[in-house]
mmCIF file of C-alpha atoms and ligand atoms in Angstrom:
data_model
loop_
_atom_site.group_PDB
_atom_site.id
_atom_site.type_symbol
_atom_site.label_atom_id
_atom_site.label_comp_id
_atom_site.label_asym_id
_atom_site.label_seq_id
_atom_site.Cartn_x
_atom_site.Cartn_y
_atom_site.Cartn_z
ATOM 1 C CA MET T 1 0.000 0.000 0.000
ATOM 2 C CA LYS T 2 1.192 3.508 -0.769
ATOM 3 C CA VAL T 3 2.437 5.870 1.962
ATOM 4 C CA ILE T 4 -0.077 8.491 0.858
ATOM 5 C CA ASP T 5 -2.918 5.968 1.226
ATOM 6 C CA HIS T 6 -1.740 5.020 4.724
ATOM 7 C CA ILE T 7 -1.889 8.723 5.622
ATOM 8 C CA LYS T 8 -5.372 9.151 4.133
ATOM 9 C CA LYS T 9 -6.625 5.983 5.821
ATOM 10 C CA ALA T 10 -5.353 7.163 9.217
ATOM 11 C CA LYS T 11 -7.784 10.124 9.068
ATOM 12 C CA GLY T 12 -5.615 12.473 11.080
ATOM 13 C CA GLU T 13 -4.123 9.919 13.476
ATOM 14 C CA THR T 14 -0.319 10.156 13.640
ATOM 15 C CA LEU T 15 1.413 7.130 12.103
ATOM 16 C CA PHE T 16 4.704 5.566 13.164
ATOM 17 C CA SER T 17 7.449 4.789 10.625
ATOM 18 C CA PHE T 18 11.198 4.425 10.645
ATOM 19 C CA GLU T 19 14.235 4.188 8.426
ATOM 20 C CA ILE T 20 16.972 1.589 8.428
ATOM 21 C CA LEU T 21 20.442 1.618 6.957
ATOM 22 C CA PRO T 22 21.661 -1.402 4.974
ATOM 23 C CA PRO T 23 24.540 -3.027 6.907
ATOM 24 C CA LEU T 24 28.146 -2.783 5.794
ATOM 25 C CA LYS T 25 29.259 -5.408 3.316
ATOM 26 C CA GLY T 26 29.945 -8.807 4.837
ATOM 27 C CA LYS T 27 27.022 -8.714 7.301
ATOM 28 C CA ASN T 28 23.892 -10.743 6.656
ATOM 29 C CA ILE T 29 20.177 -9.959 6.601
ATOM 30 C CA GLN T 30 19.769 -10.927 10.272
ATOM 31 C CA SER T 31 21.493 -7.655 11.225
ATOM 32 C CA ILE T 32 18.572 -5.844 9.540
ATOM 33 C CA TYR T 33 15.964 -7.982 11.280
ATOM 34 C CA ASP T 34 17.660 -7.316 14.645
ATOM 35 C CA GLY T 35 17.017 -3.599 14.113
ATOM 36 C CA ILE T 36 13.401 -4.079 13.004
ATOM 37 C CA ASP T 37 12.142 -6.774 15.425
ATOM 38 C CA PRO T 38 12.014 -4.532 18.536
ATOM 39 C CA LEU T 39 9.918 -1.911 16.706
ATOM 40 C CA MET T 40 7.260 -4.095 15.089
ATOM 41 C CA GLU T 41 4.900 -4.035 18.083
ATOM 42 C CA TYR T 42 4.406 -0.266 17.498
ATOM 43 C CA ASP T 43 2.820 -1.052 14.122
ATOM 44 C CA PRO T 44 4.995 0.846 11.626
ATOM 45 C CA LYS T 45 2.991 1.491 8.492
ATOM 46 C CA PHE T 46 6.125 1.585 6.362
ATOM 47 C CA ILE T 47 9.864 1.083 6.725
ATOM 48 C CA ASN T 48 12.332 3.101 4.664
ATOM 49 C CA VAL T 49 15.596 1.597 3.448
ATOM 50 C CA THR T 50 18.366 4.070 2.650
ATOM 51 C CA TYR T 51 20.681 3.773 -0.349
ATOM 52 C CA HIS T 52 24.447 4.277 -0.170
ATOM 53 C CA ARG T 53 26.890 4.745 -2.975
ATOM 54 C CA GLU T 54 30.110 2.843 -3.231
ATOM 55 C CA GLU T 55 33.118 4.517 -1.605
ATOM 56 C CA TYR T 56 36.578 4.412 -3.151
ATOM 57 C CA VAL T 57 40.207 5.043 -2.232
ATOM 58 C CA TYR T 58 43.129 5.543 -4.606
ATOM 59 C CA LYS T 59 45.962 2.994 -4.109
ATOM 60 C CA THR T 60 49.416 4.052 -5.363
ATOM 61 C CA HIS T 61 51.412 1.336 -7.176
ATOM 62 C CA ALA T 62 55.267 1.086 -7.260
ATOM 63 C CA ASN T 63 55.257 2.458 -10.840
ATOM 64 C CA GLY T 64 53.417 5.583 -9.604
ATOM 65 C CA LEU T 65 50.076 4.632 -11.192
ATOM 66 C CA LEU T 66 46.938 5.127 -9.127
ATOM 67 C CA GLU T 67 44.312 2.416 -8.883
ATOM 68 C CA LYS T 68 40.724 3.194 -7.837
ATOM 69 C CA VAL T 69 39.722 0.561 -5.267
ATOM 70 C CA SER T 70 36.218 0.066 -3.926
ATOM 71 C CA ILE T 71 36.295 -0.191 -0.113
ATOM 72 C CA ARG T 72 32.681 -0.015 0.992
ATOM 73 C CA LYS T 73 29.428 -0.955 -0.642
ATOM 74 C CA ARG T 74 26.356 -1.572 1.425
ATOM 75 C CA PRO T 75 23.892 -4.025 -0.150
ATOM 76 C CA GLY T 76 21.272 -2.410 -2.421
ATOM 77 C CA THR T 77 17.764 -1.574 -1.318
ATOM 78 C CA VAL T 78 15.674 -3.666 -3.732
ATOM 79 C CA GLY T 79 16.605 -7.034 -2.194
ATOM 80 C CA ILE T 80 16.421 -5.693 1.366
ATOM 81 C CA CYS T 81 12.917 -4.282 0.790
ATOM 82 C CA ALA T 82 11.768 -7.593 -0.676
ATOM 83 C CA ALA T 83 13.165 -9.489 2.343
ATOM 84 C CA ILE T 84 11.428 -7.128 4.799
ATOM 85 C CA ILE T 85 8.066 -7.452 3.038
ATOM 86 C CA ASN T 86 8.422 -11.208 2.977
ATOM 87 C CA LYS T 87 9.247 -11.453 6.693
ATOM 88 C CA TYR T 88 7.024 -8.759 8.217
ATOM 89 C CA ASN T 89 4.292 -8.102 5.635
ATOM 90 C CA VAL T 90 4.859 -4.360 6.038
ATOM 91 C CA ASP T 91 5.241 -1.762 3.290
ATOM 92 C CA THR T 92 8.728 -0.597 2.430
ATOM 93 C CA VAL T 93 10.047 2.601 0.911
ATOM 94 C CA PRO T 94 13.352 2.164 -0.924
ATOM 95 C CA HIS T 95 15.409 5.330 -1.321
ATOM 96 C CA LEU T 96 16.300 6.059 -4.909
ATOM 97 C CA ILE T 97 19.138 8.508 -5.582
ATOM 98 C CA CYS T 98 20.408 10.329 -8.675
ATOM 99 C CA GLY T 99 24.108 9.977 -7.768
ATOM 100 C CA GLY T 100 25.933 7.225 -9.634
ATOM 101 C CA PHE T 101 22.966 6.144 -11.746
ATOM 102 C CA SER T 102 22.198 6.555 -15.426
ATOM 103 C CA LYS T 103 18.546 6.953 -16.415
ATOM 104 C CA ASP T 104 18.573 3.405 -17.819
ATOM 105 C CA GLU T 105 19.888 1.983 -14.549
ATOM 106 C CA THR T 106 17.239 3.908 -12.622
ATOM 107 C CA GLU T 107 14.589 2.589 -14.955
ATOM 108 C CA ASN T 108 15.778 -0.982 -14.399
ATOM 109 C CA ALA T 109 15.667 -0.514 -10.609
ATOM 110 C CA LEU T 110 12.098 0.816 -10.859
ATOM 111 C CA ILE T 111 11.100 -2.114 -13.083
ATOM 112 C CA ASP T 112 12.514 -4.527 -10.463
ATOM 113 C CA LEU T 113 10.557 -2.741 -7.701
ATOM 114 C CA THR T 114 7.334 -2.952 -9.707
ATOM 115 C CA PHE T 115 7.981 -6.644 -10.345
ATOM 116 C CA LEU T 116 8.222 -7.177 -6.573
ATOM 117 C CA GLY T 117 5.015 -5.227 -5.894
ATOM 118 C CA ILE T 118 6.830 -2.297 -4.228
ATOM 119 C CA ASP T 119 4.945 0.899 -5.088
ATOM 120 C CA ASN T 120 6.715 3.482 -2.909
ATOM 121 C CA VAL T 121 9.988 5.332 -3.475
ATOM 122 C CA LEU T 122 11.702 8.204 -1.685
ATOM 123 C CA VAL T 123 13.388 10.184 -4.449
ATOM 124 C CA LEU T 124 16.638 11.990 -3.587
ATOM 125 C CA ARG T 125 19.606 13.531 -5.259
ATOM 126 C CA GLY T 126 22.245 11.994 -2.960
ATOM 127 C CA ASP T 127 25.241 13.759 -1.447
ATOM 128 C CA PRO T 128 28.581 14.324 -3.183
ATOM 129 C CA ILE T 129 30.881 11.337 -2.619
ATOM 130 C CA LYS T 130 34.013 11.899 -0.490
ATOM 131 C CA THR T 131 36.262 12.470 -3.510
ATOM 132 C CA GLU T 132 33.945 15.198 -4.936
ATOM 133 C CA SER T 133 33.730 18.784 -3.708
ATOM 134 C CA ASN T 134 30.355 19.217 -5.429
ATOM 135 C CA PHE T 135 27.714 16.732 -6.455
ATOM 136 C CA THR T 136 28.504 15.398 -9.932
ATOM 137 C CA PRO T 137 25.703 13.600 -11.725
ATOM 138 C CA HIS T 138 26.214 10.472 -13.820
ATOM 139 C CA PRO T 139 26.819 11.651 -17.432
ATOM 140 C CA ASP T 140 23.488 10.102 -18.409
ATOM 141 C CA GLY T 141 21.750 10.696 -15.081
ATOM 142 C CA HIS T 142 20.084 13.484 -13.147
ATOM 143 C CA GLN T 143 21.463 16.629 -11.532
ATOM 144 C CA TYR T 144 18.505 17.257 -9.191
ATOM 145 C CA ALA T 145 15.926 15.115 -7.430
ATOM 146 C CA LYS T 146 13.182 16.924 -9.366
ATOM 147 C CA GLN T 147 14.433 15.325 -12.601
ATOM 148 C CA LEU T 148 14.293 11.914 -10.967
ATOM 149 C CA VAL T 149 10.710 12.638 -9.862
ATOM 150 C CA ASP T 150 10.007 13.479 -13.530
ATOM 151 C CA GLN T 151 11.426 10.113 -14.598
ATOM 152 C CA VAL T 152 9.289 8.184 -12.095
ATOM 153 C CA GLU T 153 6.207 10.163 -13.094
ATOM 154 C CA ASP T 154 6.964 9.475 -16.778
ATOM 155 C CA MET T 155 7.036 5.760 -16.000
ATOM 156 C CA ASN T 156 3.758 6.178 -14.083
ATOM 157 C CA LYS T 157 2.353 7.417 -17.416
ATOM 158 C CA GLY T 158 3.892 4.470 -19.311
ATOM 159 C CA ASN T 159 6.794 6.460 -20.819
ATOM 160 C CA TYR T 160 10.013 4.458 -20.516
ATOM 161 C CA GLN T 161 13.587 5.048 -21.710
ATOM 162 C CA LEU T 162 13.254 1.779 -23.633
ATOM 163 C CA GLU T 163 11.149 3.183 -26.419
ATOM 164 C CA GLU T 164 11.213 -0.073 -28.433
ATOM 165 C CA VAL T 165 9.430 -2.005 -25.687
ATOM 166 C CA SER T 166 5.831 -1.464 -24.669
ATOM 167 C CA LEU T 167 5.477 -1.789 -20.895
ATOM 168 C CA ASP T 168 2.600 -1.124 -18.509
ATOM 169 C CA PRO T 169 2.634 2.166 -16.607
ATOM 170 C CA THR T 170 4.120 1.887 -13.126
ATOM 171 C CA ASP T 171 2.172 3.146 -10.112
ATOM 172 C CA PHE T 172 4.660 4.663 -7.682
ATOM 173 C CA CYS T 173 3.871 6.887 -4.743
ATOM 174 C CA VAL T 174 6.738 9.383 -4.536
ATOM 175 C CA GLY T 175 8.201 10.999 -1.427
ATOM 176 C CA VAL T 176 10.843 13.744 -1.506
ATOM 177 C CA ALA T 177 13.129 15.385 1.069
ATOM 178 C CA GLY T 178 12.538 18.774 2.732
ATOM 179 C CA TYR T 179 14.831 20.751 5.036
ATOM 180 C CA PRO T 180 13.340 22.807 7.897
ATOM 181 C CA GLU T 181 16.806 24.298 8.501
ATOM 182 C CA LYS T 182 17.504 24.710 4.738
ATOM 183 C CA HIS T 183 19.520 22.390 2.498
ATOM 184 C CA PHE T 184 23.193 23.254 2.979
ATOM 185 C CA GLU T 185 23.741 24.180 -0.673
ATOM 186 C CA ALA T 186 20.645 26.355 -1.067
ATOM 187 C CA MET T 187 21.081 30.137 -1.378
ATOM 188 C CA ASN T 188 18.412 30.673 1.263
ATOM 189 C CA LEU T 189 15.284 29.021 2.650
ATOM 190 C CA GLY T 190 13.117 30.786 0.057
ATOM 191 C CA SER T 191 14.991 29.346 -2.944
ATOM 192 C CA ASP T 192 15.094 25.925 -1.278
ATOM 193 C CA LEU T 193 11.305 26.059 -0.851
ATOM 194 C CA GLN T 194 10.917 27.023 -4.525
ATOM 195 C CA HIS T 195 12.858 23.891 -5.520
ATOM 196 C CA LEU T 196 10.845 21.809 -3.065
ATOM 197 C CA LYS T 197 7.671 23.118 -4.656
ATOM 198 C CA GLU T 198 9.003 22.094 -8.088
ATOM 199 C CA LYS T 199 9.427 18.523 -6.816
ATOM 200 C CA VAL T 200 5.858 18.491 -5.520
ATOM 201 C CA GLU T 201 4.482 20.013 -8.725
ATOM 202 C CA ALA T 202 6.389 17.344 -10.666
ATOM 203 C CA GLY T 203 4.317 14.739 -8.835
ATOM 204 C CA ALA T 204 5.726 14.079 -5.343
ATOM 205 C CA ASP T 205 2.931 12.932 -3.023
ATOM 206 C CA TYR T 206 4.526 13.848 0.302
ATOM 207 C CA ILE T 207 7.644 15.287 1.934
ATOM 208 C CA VAL T 208 9.842 13.783 4.678
ATOM 209 C CA THR T 209 11.980 16.263 6.564
ATOM 210 C CA GLN T 210 15.607 16.156 7.474
ATOM 211 C CA MET T 211 16.043 15.521 11.194
ATOM 212 C CA PHE T 212 15.556 18.502 13.516
ATOM 213 C CA PHE T 213 15.711 18.865 17.296
ATOM 214 C CA ASP T 214 13.622 21.988 17.679
ATOM 215 C CA ASN T 215 9.960 21.385 16.815
ATOM 216 C CA GLN T 216 9.414 25.097 16.223
ATOM 217 C CA LYS T 217 11.641 24.760 13.127
ATOM 218 C CA TYR T 218 9.274 22.094 11.761
ATOM 219 C CA PHE T 219 6.160 24.147 12.581
ATOM 220 C CA ASP T 220 7.655 27.235 10.883
ATOM 221 C CA PHE T 221 8.695 25.141 7.882
ATOM 222 C CA VAL T 222 5.196 23.712 7.446
ATOM 223 C CA GLU T 223 3.747 27.225 7.670
ATOM 224 C CA LYS T 224 6.182 28.528 5.034
ATOM 225 C CA CYS T 225 5.461 25.547 2.752
ATOM 226 C CA ARG T 226 1.722 26.211 3.002
ATOM 227 C CA ALA T 227 2.268 29.906 2.279
ATOM 228 C CA ALA T 228 4.328 28.902 -0.783
ATOM 229 C CA GLY T 229 1.505 26.682 -2.034
ATOM 230 C CA ILE T 230 2.990 23.314 -1.013
ATOM 231 C CA ASN T 231 -0.033 21.444 0.259
ATOM 232 C CA CYS T 232 1.001 17.786 0.508
ATOM 233 C CA PRO T 233 1.613 15.974 3.829
ATOM 234 C CA ILE T 234 4.931 16.916 5.478
ATOM 235 C CA ILE T 235 6.257 14.071 7.628
ATOM 236 C CA PRO T 236 8.658 15.149 10.381
ATOM 237 C CA GLY T 237 11.820 13.039 10.616
ATOM 238 C CA ILE T 238 13.436 12.856 14.043
ATOM 239 C CA LYS T 239 16.453 11.113 15.482
ATOM 240 C CA PRO T 240 17.275 10.346 19.094
ATOM 241 C CA ILE T 241 20.809 11.515 19.810
ATOM 242 C CA LYS T 242 22.743 8.558 21.277
ATOM 243 C CA THR T 243 26.455 9.118 21.706
ATOM 244 C CA LEU T 244 28.998 11.782 22.644
ATOM 245 C CA LYS T 245 30.244 11.539 19.045
ATOM 246 C CA HIS T 246 26.791 12.556 17.746
ATOM 247 C CA ILE T 247 27.112 15.906 19.526
ATOM 248 C CA SER T 248 29.516 17.160 16.874
ATOM 249 C CA PHE T 249 28.743 14.689 14.071
ATOM 250 C CA LEU T 250 25.027 15.418 13.635
ATOM 251 C CA PRO T 251 25.305 19.226 13.222
ATOM 252 C CA LYS T 252 28.331 18.814 10.945
ATOM 253 C CA PHE T 253 26.974 16.056 8.716
ATOM 254 C CA PHE T 254 23.296 17.016 8.586
ATOM 255 C CA HIS T 255 23.664 20.809 8.818
ATOM 256 C CA ILE T 256 21.273 21.165 11.753
ATOM 257 C CA ASP T 257 21.446 23.029 15.078
ATOM 258 C CA PHE T 258 20.666 21.840 18.579
ATOM 259 C CA PRO T 259 18.375 24.211 20.465
ATOM 260 C CA ASP T 260 19.982 25.937 23.486
ATOM 261 C CA GLU T 261 18.184 23.840 26.086
ATOM 262 C CA LEU T 262 19.341 20.564 24.494
ATOM 263 C CA ALA T 263 22.870 21.881 23.873
ATOM 264 C CA ASN T 264 23.171 22.942 27.538
ATOM 265 C CA ASP T 265 22.000 19.520 28.737
ATOM 266 C CA LEU T 266 24.327 17.743 26.293
ATOM 267 C CA MET T 267 27.293 19.704 27.652
ATOM 268 C CA LYS T 268 26.628 18.140 31.066
ATOM 269 C CA CYS T 269 26.689 14.535 29.716
ATOM 270 C CA LYS T 270 29.831 12.654 30.735
ATOM 271 C CA ASP T 271 29.339 9.408 28.783
ATOM 272 C CA ASN T 272 27.309 7.734 26.033
ATOM 273 C CA ALA T 273 24.790 6.355 28.540
ATOM 274 C CA ALA T 274 23.931 9.878 29.694
ATOM 275 C CA VAL T 275 23.571 11.095 26.078
ATOM 276 C CA THR T 276 21.353 8.104 25.228
ATOM 277 C CA GLN T 277 19.062 8.820 28.186
ATOM 278 C CA LEU T 278 18.832 12.507 27.306
ATOM 279 C CA GLY T 279 18.174 11.584 23.654
ATOM 280 C CA ILE T 280 15.257 9.372 24.686
ATOM 281 C CA GLU T 281 13.764 12.038 26.943
ATOM 282 C CA TRP T 282 14.147 14.719 24.267
ATOM 283 C CA GLY T 283 12.713 12.380 21.615
ATOM 284 C CA ILE T 284 9.647 11.593 23.759
ATOM 285 C CA GLN T 285 9.019 15.301 24.292
ATOM 286 C CA GLN T 286 9.475 16.052 20.571
ATOM 287 C CA ALA T 287 7.284 13.168 19.389
ATOM 288 C CA LYS T 288 4.493 13.921 21.867
ATOM 289 C CA GLU T 289 4.362 17.552 20.780
ATOM 290 C CA LEU T 290 4.431 16.670 17.060
ATOM 291 C CA LYS T 291 1.655 14.134 17.582
ATOM 292 C CA ALA T 292 -0.452 16.635 19.541
ATOM 293 C CA ALA T 293 0.034 19.133 16.691
ATOM 294 C CA GLY T 294 -1.388 16.601 14.221
ATOM 295 C CA ALA T 295 1.736 15.490 12.321
ATOM 296 C CA PRO T 296 0.633 12.902 9.722
ATOM 297 C CA CYS T 297 3.358 10.466 10.761
ATOM 298 C CA ILE T 298 6.527 10.585 12.836
ATOM 299 C CA HIS T 299 9.437 9.098 10.953
ATOM 300 C CA PHE T 300 12.391 7.953 13.046
ATOM 301 C CA TYR T 301 15.964 7.801 11.822
ATOM 302 C CA THR T 302 17.179 4.660 13.587
ATOM 303 C CA MET T 303 20.504 4.248 11.777
ATOM 304 C CA SER T 304 19.647 0.588 12.461
ATOM 305 C CA LYS T 305 19.939 0.997 16.260
ATOM 306 C CA SER T 306 16.412 0.584 17.529
ATOM 307 C CA ASP T 307 16.661 0.699 21.336
ATOM 308 C CA SER T 308 16.189 4.473 21.764
ATOM 309 C CA VAL T 309 13.398 4.614 19.156
ATOM 310 C CA ARG T 310 11.683 1.722 20.936
ATOM 311 C CA ALA T 311 11.846 3.589 24.255
ATOM 312 C CA ILE T 312 10.269 6.650 22.611
ATOM 313 C CA ALA T 313 7.615 4.679 20.684
ATOM 314 C CA LYS T 314 6.594 2.944 23.934
ATOM 315 C CA GLU T 315 5.640 6.335 25.404
ATOM 316 C CA VAL T 316 4.078 7.860 22.298
ATOM 317 C CA PHE T 317 2.374 5.173 20.141
HETATM 318 P P1 FAD E 1 17.472 18.259 -4.433
HETATM 319 O O1 FAD E 1 16.030 18.385 -4.190
HETATM 320 O O2 FAD E 1 17.933 17.989 -5.824
HETATM 321 O O3 FAD E 1 18.158 19.591 -3.880
HETATM 322 C C1 FAD E 1 19.576 19.674 -3.767
HETATM 323 C C2 FAD E 1 19.982 21.132 -3.727
HETATM 324 O O4 FAD E 1 19.808 21.699 -5.025
HETATM 325 C C3 FAD E 1 19.145 21.996 -2.776
HETATM 326 O O5 FAD E 1 19.996 22.973 -2.230
HETATM 327 C C4 FAD E 1 18.107 22.637 -3.686
HETATM 328 O O6 FAD E 1 17.636 23.878 -3.181
HETATM 329 C C5 FAD E 1 18.932 22.815 -4.955
HETATM 330 N N1 FAD E 1 18.156 22.757 -6.191
HETATM 331 C C6 FAD E 1 17.157 21.922 -6.517
HETATM 332 N N2 FAD E 1 16.726 22.140 -7.769
HETATM 333 C C7 FAD E 1 17.482 23.150 -8.272
HETATM 334 C C8 FAD E 1 17.530 23.845 -9.505
HETATM 335 N N3 FAD E 1 16.706 23.552 -10.506
HETATM 336 N N4 FAD E 1 18.463 24.824 -9.666
HETATM 337 C C9 FAD E 1 19.310 25.142 -8.645
HETATM 338 N N5 FAD E 1 19.301 24.520 -7.449
HETATM 339 C C10 FAD E 1 18.405 23.547 -7.264
HETATM 340 N N6 FAD E 1 21.213 10.502 0.685
HETATM 341 C C11 FAD E 1 21.622 9.301 0.198
HETATM 342 O O7 FAD E 1 22.672 9.230 -0.462
HETATM 343 N N7 FAD E 1 20.911 8.154 0.426
HETATM 344 C C12 FAD E 1 19.733 8.161 1.116
HETATM 345 O O8 FAD E 1 19.125 7.109 1.299
HETATM 346 C C13 FAD E 1 19.268 9.406 1.638
HETATM 347 N N8 FAD E 1 18.098 9.496 2.331
HETATM 348 C C14 FAD E 1 17.629 10.721 2.755
HETATM 349 C C15 FAD E 1 16.362 10.805 3.376
HETATM 350 C C16 FAD E 1 15.856 12.038 3.796
HETATM 351 C C17 FAD E 1 14.492 12.104 4.427
HETATM 352 C C18 FAD E 1 16.630 13.220 3.628
HETATM 353 C C19 FAD E 1 16.118 14.532 4.120
HETATM 354 C C20 FAD E 1 17.883 13.140 3.014
HETATM 355 C C21 FAD E 1 18.386 11.898 2.558
HETATM 356 N N9 FAD E 1 19.617 11.801 1.893
HETATM 357 C C22 FAD E 1 20.053 10.568 1.394
HETATM 358 C C23 FAD E 1 20.475 12.981 1.739
HETATM 359 C C24 FAD E 1 20.199 13.742 0.414
HETATM 360 O O9 FAD E 1 20.558 12.939 -0.685
HETATM 361 C C25 FAD E 1 21.027 15.021 0.467
HETATM 362 O O10 FAD E 1 20.528 15.884 1.436
HETATM 363 C C26 FAD E 1 21.265 15.714 -0.864
HETATM 364 O O11 FAD E 1 22.326 16.647 -0.677
HETATM 365 C C27 FAD E 1 20.064 16.492 -1.396
HETATM 366 O O12 FAD E 1 19.065 15.655 -1.805
HETATM 367 P P2 FAD E 1 17.645 16.251 -2.301
HETATM 368 O O13 FAD E 1 16.885 15.090 -2.800
HETATM 369 O O14 FAD E 1 17.055 17.088 -1.250
HETATM 370 O O15 FAD E 1 18.155 17.133 -3.532
#
């Protein structure tokens, strides 16, 4: 079932969903199940599976030549989504990115998803890889997520890259990303909202936000989206902070701020256990307020560690 239909069916009740990260290469599917099992009793309506590009290093040979060596490739989302559906009978949302993919490769991935009965995708551009200073699209791929939305919507109308073959239209529900604290490359929040609106006008059914720790930022963002004419559901994404490392990593990597009250409390934490406990308490407070304000769904970034999300879900759902 499509995410948008879950939202409609809920008739204003706040849904629970979460996102998992495919494990590093070499691990098996059980590591995914271990992250999902503890959360199933809170009845997630859908589970997102992130996509990660291959990472490379350059190895120098004795003759001075450089060799590009792949060091990290998490398994792809199509197989993981199929395994989750098979085990839990829950809807999945594979993340589909522009980075690294030609239009033909994207089309093939979407054909595989349709074959498996998966009718949801979260459409993203992807970040620059470590060796790039700016995002570089595949020569035959897409520069912006909006163009990838266009491709999915074309397939939903039966227009494929493979012009010689006649295929049935696909039927994907499309989610896109939104940034309450602005995407880090955008000139300002106004231009970012314009580009978000273009994704929605291209056919996106709903928006999932980047994580935030200050609910007021989400409320302001929703208000600005509505004022700009973006009327689809906007799902808040939240993440319980868990470790001392997160204190600097999350703002740096995700371009978000901690509100003063949380930052002051984090400064008093002496170890990971204290940060985890604070993260749970903050997450409960955030989720309760978002639910009371009528958020369509609360989407949790688990990073495949479910214990804190479970502690929050127990109090909220
Ligand atoms: P876009 O919508 O293309 O926007 C990128 C930037 O370009 C923005 O600054 C926007 O304002 C600007 N822009 C858009 N259109 C135009 C235009 N026509 N002209 C000029 N500027 C324009 N990354 C992964 O690699 N894998 C994942 O699984 C993944 N999951 C994510 C899930 C969520 C909910 C979120 C919020 C992010 C996720 N990301 C993931 C990260 C995401 O790929 C990055 O944030 C990326 O830098 C931007 O993606 P986007 O889809 O928002 O891009």
